[in-house]
Coordinates of C-alpha atoms in Angstrom, one line a residue:
V178 CA 0.0 0.0 0.0
A179 CA 2.8 2.4 0.9
E180 CA 4.2 2.2 -2.6
R181 CA 1.0 3.6 -4.0
L182 CA 0.8 6.6 -1.7
A183 CA 2.2 10.0 -2.3
F184 CA 2.0 13.1 -0.1
A185 CA 1.6 16.7 -1.1
P186 CA 0.1 19.9 0.4
T187 CA -3.7 20.0 0.1
A188 CA -3.3 23.6 -1.3
Q189 CA -2.1 22.0 -4.5
L190 CA -5.5 20.6 -5.1
L191 CA -6.7 24.2 -5.6
T192 CA -3.7 25.6 -7.5
A193 CA -2.5 22.6 -9.6
P194 CA -3.3 22.8 -13.4
A195 CA -6.1 20.8 -14.9
I196 CA -5.4 17.1 -15.1
P197 CA -5.5 15.9 -18.7
L198 CA -7.4 12.7 -19.5
P199 CA -5.2 10.0 -21.1
R200 CA -6.2 8.8 -24.5
L201 CA -7.1 5.3 -23.4
P202 CA -10.0 5.7 -21.1
W203 CA -9.7 2.1 -19.7
S204 CA -6.0 2.5 -18.8
R205 CA -4.8 2.8 -15.2
A206 CA -3.5 6.3 -16.0
A207 CA -7.0 7.4 -17.1
K208 CA -8.6 6.0 -13.9
D209 CA -6.0 7.7 -11.7
A210 CA -6.5 11.0 -13.5
A211 CA -10.3 10.7 -13.1
L212 CA -9.9 9.9 -9.4
L213 CA -7.6 12.9 -8.8
R214 CA -10.1 15.2 -10.6
E215 CA -12.9 13.9 -8.3
I216 CA -10.7 14.4 -5.2
R217 CA -10.0 18.0 -6.3
G218 CA -13.7 18.7 -6.8
L219 CA -14.6 17.2 -3.3
Y220 CA -11.8 19.2 -1.6
Q221 CA -12.9 22.5 -3.2
R222 CA -16.4 22.2 -1.7
R223 CA -14.8 22.5 1.8
S224 CA -17.4 20.4 3.5
P225 CA -16.6 17.9 6.3
L226 CA -18.6 15.1 4.7
D227 CA -17.1 15.7 1.3
L228 CA -13.6 15.7 2.8
Q229 CA -14.4 12.4 4.6
F230 CA -15.6 11.0 1.3
A231 CA -12.4 12.1 -0.5
L232 CA -10.3 10.3 2.1
L233 CA -12.3 7.2 1.7
L234 CA -11.8 7.3 -2.1
L235 CA -8.0 7.7 -1.6
A236 CA -8.0 4.8 0.9
S237 CA -9.9 2.6 -1.5
W238 CA -7.5 3.5 -4.4
A239 CA -4.5 2.8 -2.2
L240 CA -5.8 -0.6 -1.0
G241 CA -6.7 -1.6 -4.5
E242 CA -10.2 -2.6 -3.5
R243 CA -13.6 -0.9 -3.2
L244 CA -14.5 0.1 0.4
E245 CA -18.2 -0.3 1.1
S246 CA -18.7 3.5 1.6
V247 CA -17.5 4.2 -2.0
A248 CA -18.6 0.9 -3.6
A249 CA -20.9 2.3 -6.3
A250 CA -19.8 1.2 -9.7
D251 CA -18.1 4.0 -11.6
S252 CA -18.2 2.2 -15.0
I253 CA -20.3 -0.3 -16.9
G254 CA -18.6 -3.6 -17.7
L255 CA -19.6 -6.1 -20.3
D256 CA -22.0 -7.9 -18.0
G257 CA -23.7 -4.6 -17.3
L258 CA -24.1 -3.8 -21.0
V259 CA -25.5 -7.2 -21.7
C260 CA -28.0 -6.7 -18.8
M261 CA -29.1 -3.4 -20.2
A262 CA -29.4 -4.7 -23.7
T263 CA -31.4 -7.8 -22.9
K264 CA -33.5 -6.7 -19.9
C265 CA -33.9 -2.9 -20.3
R266 CA -33.6 -2.3 -24.1
E267 CA -36.8 -0.2 -24.4
P268 CA -36.2 2.1 -21.4
V269 CA -32.6 2.6 -22.3
L270 CA -33.4 3.6 -25.9
N271 CA -36.3 5.8 -24.9
C272 CA -34.0 7.6 -22.5
V273 CA -31.0 8.2 -24.8
R274 CA -33.4 9.5 -27.5
D275 CA -35.1 12.1 -25.2
E276 CA -33.3 15.4 -24.6
T277 CA -34.0 15.7 -20.9
C278 CA -33.3 12.1 -20.0
K279 CA -30.1 12.1 -22.0
K280 CA -29.0 15.2 -20.1
A281 CA -29.5 13.3 -16.9
L282 CA -27.3 10.5 -18.1
D283 CA -24.6 12.8 -19.4
C284 CA -24.7 14.8 -16.1
L285 CA -24.3 11.6 -14.0
D286 CA -21.5 10.3 -16.2
E287 CA -19.7 13.6 -15.8
C288 CA -19.7 13.7 -12.0
G289 CA -19.6 10.0 -11.2
V290 CA -22.2 8.1 -9.2
N291 CA -20.0 8.1 -6.1
D292 CA -20.2 11.9 -5.9
Q293 CA -23.6 12.2 -4.1
V294 CA -23.7 16.0 -4.2
C295 CA -23.2 16.2 -7.9
S296 CA -25.3 13.1 -8.8
Y297 CA -28.2 14.3 -6.7
M298 CA -28.2 17.7 -8.4
C299 CA -28.3 15.9 -11.7
L300 CA -31.4 13.9 -10.7
R301 CA -33.1 17.0 -9.4
S302 CA -32.2 19.1 -12.4
Y303 CA -33.3 16.6 -15.1
E304 CA -36.1 14.6 -13.5
S305 CA -38.5 13.0 -15.9
P306 CA -40.8 10.0 -16.2
L307 CA -38.5 8.4 -18.8
F308 CA -35.4 8.6 -16.5
T309 CA -37.5 7.1 -13.7
K310 CA -38.3 4.1 -16.0
F311 CA -34.7 3.9 -17.0
S312 CA -33.5 3.8 -13.4
L313 CA -36.2 1.5 -12.3
C314 CA -35.3 -1.1 -14.9
V315 CA -31.5 -0.8 -15.0
M316 CA -30.8 -0.3 -11.3
Q317 CA -33.7 -1.2 -9.1
K318 CA -35.2 -4.2 -10.8
N319 CA -32.2 -5.8 -12.5
N320 CA -29.2 -4.2 -10.8
C321 CA -27.2 -4.1 -14.0
L322 CA -24.4 -2.3 -12.3
N323 CA -24.2 -4.9 -9.6
N324 CA -24.3 -2.3 -6.8
K325 CA -24.8 -3.0 -3.1
A326 CA -25.0 -0.6 -0.1
T327 CA -26.1 -1.0 3.5
I328 CA -27.0 1.6 6.1
Q329 CA -23.9 2.4 8.2
E330 CA -24.2 1.9 11.9
L331 CA -21.6 4.4 13.1
P332 CA -21.9 6.8 14.7
A333 CA -24.3 5.0 17.0
V334 CA -27.0 7.6 17.7
D335 CA -30.1 6.9 19.8
S336 CA -33.2 9.0 20.2
I337 CA -33.5 11.1 23.3
P338 CA -34.6 9.0 26.3
T339 CA -36.8 11.7 27.9
W340 CA -38.9 14.7 26.8
R341 CA -40.7 17.2 29.0
G342 CA -39.3 15.4 32.0
E343 CA -40.9 12.1 31.2
P344 CA -39.6 8.9 29.4
L345 CA -40.0 9.3 25.7
T346 CA -43.0 7.2 24.4
D347 CA -44.1 6.3 20.9
E348 CA -46.9 8.9 21.1
A349 CA -44.6 11.6 22.4
A350 CA -42.1 10.8 19.6
R351 CA -44.8 11.0 17.0
Q352 CA -45.8 14.4 18.5
I353 CA -42.2 15.7 18.0
Y354 CA -42.0 14.4 14.4
E355 CA -45.4 16.0 13.6
G356 CA -44.3 19.2 15.2
W357 CA -46.5 22.1 14.2
Y358 CA -48.6 20.2 11.7
G359 CA -52.3 21.0 12.2
A360 CA -51.7 23.6 14.9
P361 CA -53.5 27.0 14.3
A362 CA -51.2 29.2 12.2
D363 CA -50.0 32.3 14.0
A364 CA -49.6 35.6 12.2
A365 CA -46.0 35.0 11.1
T366 CA -46.8 31.6 9.7
S367 CA -49.9 33.0 7.8
S368 CA -47.9 35.9 6.4
A369 CA -45.0 33.6 5.2
L370 CA -47.6 31.4 3.4
G371 CA -49.4 34.2 1.6
G372 CA -52.0 35.1 4.2
G373 CA -55.6 35.2 3.0
S374 CA -54.7 35.2 -0.7
E375 CA -56.1 32.6 -3.1
R376 CA -53.1 30.3 -2.6
G377 CA -52.5 31.4 1.0
C378 CA -53.0 30.4 4.5
P379 CA -55.2 32.6 6.8
E380 CA -54.3 33.1 10.4
G381 CA -55.8 30.4 12.6
A382 CA -55.9 27.8 9.8
P383 CA -54.3 24.4 10.5
T384 CA -50.5 24.8 9.8
P385 CA -49.8 22.7 6.6
Y386 CA -46.2 21.7 7.7
S387 CA -44.5 20.2 10.7
W388 CA -41.2 22.0 10.6
R389 CA -39.0 24.4 8.5
V390 CA -35.4 23.4 8.3
V391 CA -32.9 25.8 9.8
A392 CA -29.7 24.0 8.9
G393 CA -28.4 20.6 7.7
Q394 CA -25.2 18.6 7.7
N395 CA -25.3 16.6 4.5
P396 CA -24.1 18.7 1.5
A397 CA -26.1 16.5 -0.9
Y398 CA -29.5 16.5 0.7
D399 CA -29.8 19.1 3.5
Q400 CA -28.8 22.4 1.9
F401 CA -31.6 23.1 -0.6
P402 CA -33.4 26.4 0.1
C403 CA -36.9 26.7 1.5
Q404 CA -37.2 23.3 3.1
Y405 CA -40.5 22.3 4.7
Q406 CA -40.9 19.0 6.6
I407 CA -44.4 17.5 6.7
F408 CA -44.9 14.5 9.0
Y409 CA -48.6 13.5 9.2
R410 CA -50.8 10.6 10.1
G411 CA -52.6 8.8 7.3
K412 CA -56.0 7.2 7.2
A413 CA -54.8 3.7 7.9
R414 CA -54.2 2.8 11.6
D415 CA -50.8 3.8 12.9
S416 CA -49.7 5.1 9.5
L417 CA -47.3 8.0 9.2
W418 CA -46.0 9.8 6.1
Y419 CA -43.1 12.1 5.6
Q420 CA -43.2 14.7 2.8
P421 CA -40.1 17.0 2.5
V422 CA -40.8 20.0 0.2
F423 CA -37.9 22.1 -1.0
R424 CA -36.8 24.5 -3.7
V425 CA -34.2 23.5 -6.4
Y426 CA -32.0 25.7 -8.5
T427 CA -31.2 23.4 -11.4
N428 CA -27.9 23.0 -13.3
D429 CA -29.4 24.8 -16.3
G430 CA -30.6 27.8 -14.3
R431 CA -34.3 27.0 -13.6
E432 CA -36.0 27.3 -10.2
M433 CA -38.7 24.8 -9.1
W434 CA -40.3 23.2 -6.1
R435 CA -39.6 19.5 -5.5
A436 CA -41.0 17.0 -3.0
S437 CA -40.5 13.4 -1.9
D438 CA -42.9 10.8 -0.4
Y439 CA -41.7 8.6 2.4
K440 CA -43.5 5.8 4.3
C441 CA -42.6 5.7 8.0
R442 CA -42.6 2.7 10.2
R443 CA -41.6 2.3 13.9
V444 CA -38.4 0.2 14.1
R445 CA -39.1 -2.8 16.3
N446 CA -36.8 -3.6 19.3
R447 CA -35.5 -0.1 19.3
E448 CA -36.2 2.9 21.5
P449 CA -39.2 5.2 20.8
G450 CA -38.4 7.8 18.2
T451 CA -36.6 5.4 15.9
L452 CA -38.3 5.3 12.5
S453 CA -37.6 3.4 9.2
L454 CA -38.4 5.6 6.2
T455 CA -38.6 4.2 2.7
F456 CA -39.2 6.0 -0.6
S457 CA -38.5 5.8 -4.3
D458 CA -36.5 8.6 -5.9
S459 CA -36.4 8.5 -9.7
G460 CA -37.0 4.8 -9.7
V461 CA -34.5 3.8 -7.1
T462 CA -35.6 2.7 -3.6
S463 CA -33.9 4.1 -0.5
R464 CA -34.3 3.3 3.1
E465 CA -33.4 5.5 6.0
I466 CA -33.3 5.2 9.8
W467 CA -34.3 8.4 11.6
R468 CA -33.9 9.3 15.3
I469 CA -34.8 12.3 17.4
A470 CA -31.5 13.7 18.6
G471 CA -33.1 16.6 20.5
A472 CA -36.2 18.6 20.9
A473 CA -37.3 21.6 23.0
D474 CA -40.2 21.0 25.4
G475 CA -42.2 23.7 23.7
L476 CA -41.2 22.5 20.2
E477 CA -39.2 25.7 19.6
W478 CA -36.7 23.4 17.8
A479 CA -35.9 19.8 17.0
L480 CA -32.9 17.9 15.7
F481 CA -33.3 14.8 13.6
Y482 CA -30.4 12.4 12.7
Y483 CA -30.6 10.0 9.8
A484 CA -28.6 7.2 8.2
G485 CA -29.7 5.8 4.8
A486 CA -28.7 3.8 1.8
A487 CA -29.9 3.4 -1.8
E488 CA -28.8 -0.3 -2.2
R489 CA -29.1 -0.6 -6.0
A490 CA -27.4 2.8 -6.5
G491 CA -24.5 1.7 -4.3
Q492 CA -24.8 4.8 -2.1
R493 CA -25.1 5.2 1.6
Y494 CA -25.2 8.5 3.6
V495 CA -25.8 10.2 7.0
G496 CA -27.0 13.6 7.9
A497 CA -28.8 15.7 10.4
V498 CA -31.4 18.5 10.1
M499 CA -32.1 21.2 12.7
A500 CA -35.7 22.6 12.4
S501 CA -38.0 25.2 14.0
R502 CA -41.5 26.5 13.4
D503 CA -40.4 29.5 11.3
G504 CA -37.0 28.3 9.9
K505 CA -35.1 30.7 12.2
W506 CA -32.4 29.7 14.7
P507 CA -33.7 29.2 18.3
P508 CA -33.0 32.0 20.8
A509 CA -29.6 32.1 22.4
S510 CA -30.9 30.5 25.6
E511 CA -31.6 27.3 23.7
M512 CA -28.3 27.1 21.8
P513 CA -26.4 25.1 24.5
A514 CA -29.1 22.4 24.3
V515 CA -28.9 22.5 20.5
E516 CA -25.1 22.0 20.6
A517 CA -25.4 19.2 23.1
A518 CA -27.9 17.4 20.8
L519 CA -25.5 17.8 17.9
R520 CA -22.6 16.4 19.8
R521 CA -24.8 13.3 20.6
C522 CA -24.6 12.7 16.8
G523 CA -20.8 13.4 16.7
I524 CA -21.5 16.8 15.0
E525 CA -20.2 20.2 15.8
L526 CA -22.3 23.3 15.2
W527 CA -19.8 24.6 12.6
E528 CA -20.5 21.5 10.4
M529 CA -24.1 22.6 9.9
Y530 CA -25.0 24.7 6.8
E531 CA -27.7 27.3 7.2
V532 CA -30.6 26.9 4.8
N533 CA -31.7 29.9 2.8
N534 CA -35.4 30.5 3.8
A535 CA -35.9 33.7 1.9
G536 CA -38.3 34.0 -1.0
C537 CA -40.2 30.9 -0.3
Q538 CA -43.5 31.9 -1.9
A539 CA -46.3 29.4 -2.7
P540 CA -44.7 26.2 -1.5
P541 CA -46.7 23.1 -2.7
L542 CA -47.6 21.8 0.8
K543 CA -50.7 19.8 0.0
P544 CA -50.3 16.3 1.4
I545 CA -49.8 13.5 -1.1
H546 CA -51.9 11.1 0.9
E547 CA -55.2 11.8 2.7
P548 CA -54.4 12.8 6.3
S549 CA -56.0 11.3 9.3
G550 CA -59.3 12.7 10.5
V551 CA -57.6 13.7 13.8
Y552 CA -56.6 17.0 12.1
S553 CA -60.0 18.0 10.9
S554 CA -61.0 19.7 14.1
Q555 CA -57.8 21.6 14.5
G556 CA -57.5 25.3 13.6
T557 CA -60.0 28.1 13.9
A558 CA -60.2 29.1 10.2
A559 CA -60.6 27.5 6.8
P560 CA -57.7 25.2 5.7
C561 CA -54.8 26.6 3.7
A562 CA -55.1 26.5 -0.1
M563 CA -51.9 24.7 -0.9
L564 CA -50.6 23.6 -4.3
E565 CA -49.9 19.9 -5.1
P566 CA -46.2 18.9 -5.3
D567 CA -44.5 17.2 -8.3
I568 CA -43.3 13.7 -7.6
Y569 CA -41.1 11.5 -10.0

């Protein structure tokens, strides 16, 4: 291993000239050049998780084998091509013939599937039904890239054992996740959602979201502007849904709202507050484990920690989101408790990136599934007139 390592100041990653790509793309020199370009891009983002990922890529390269954390296939071998040609011919041809779908493929090829920040922006920038069908066939159903990923277990984070001076129960945990959903909207909430306009939310109406994200740790998933979290009970007994809504600035300069649809289940044999969330994103299924790392007694703020994996995409990830009712930081008196909650997750406050919550007009906060009747009696005014989200 030592023979394959070389040391140089990290500043050279920012000042070194561009690394040319060798003529033979399958050669060892070409693979090394591609790796160094990826390492440079990760370093330039100056994010703790990106730096950690860069070090894992270097360790994988030095050992000569793929570590599980960076195990996503970065090229398609002969077996993968045969799989795509025999099992997914129609979705593949439809995708490469469509302008938007082809842009998604080119974008992912440019950044590499191991780069979650870049690849997630590709997905959000060029989402389409055709790309969903492509991913569903090539990755989820047939795993033509032969990927595998599992949820990482470290750091070991448990939900808070107590809340409001009492042991945390399943009902109390659900109350924390649901947050402000259904509570009568105060003047500030009403104003932020358009007030009494045609697509607004009058004061006193049931609040159409649980939390607004203040800051997040993961550079791929937690830093989109105008993030709303909606945890709500469904019609079925004990059902719980999670619907994050956020704004995206795409790679080609467009602005749009996006949302995801998660099904939540209580994790058996774990402490209250531990949920398993599953969802399909552009045809690929992901699973996440969420925990309540901290919450104020009056729900002024809450901190949620998650660890997840998209098995057939070969990606796994961790993150944390700090949320409040209005998307603003808690008062100074609450910050010691916030920092203590972050440290329970192995995170320092400086690792969190503040979300831009300005200019969040007309968010599509209408629930995808019909909410439980328990919310029908809440609020003192007519329900908010919310737009429906787009889901791919």
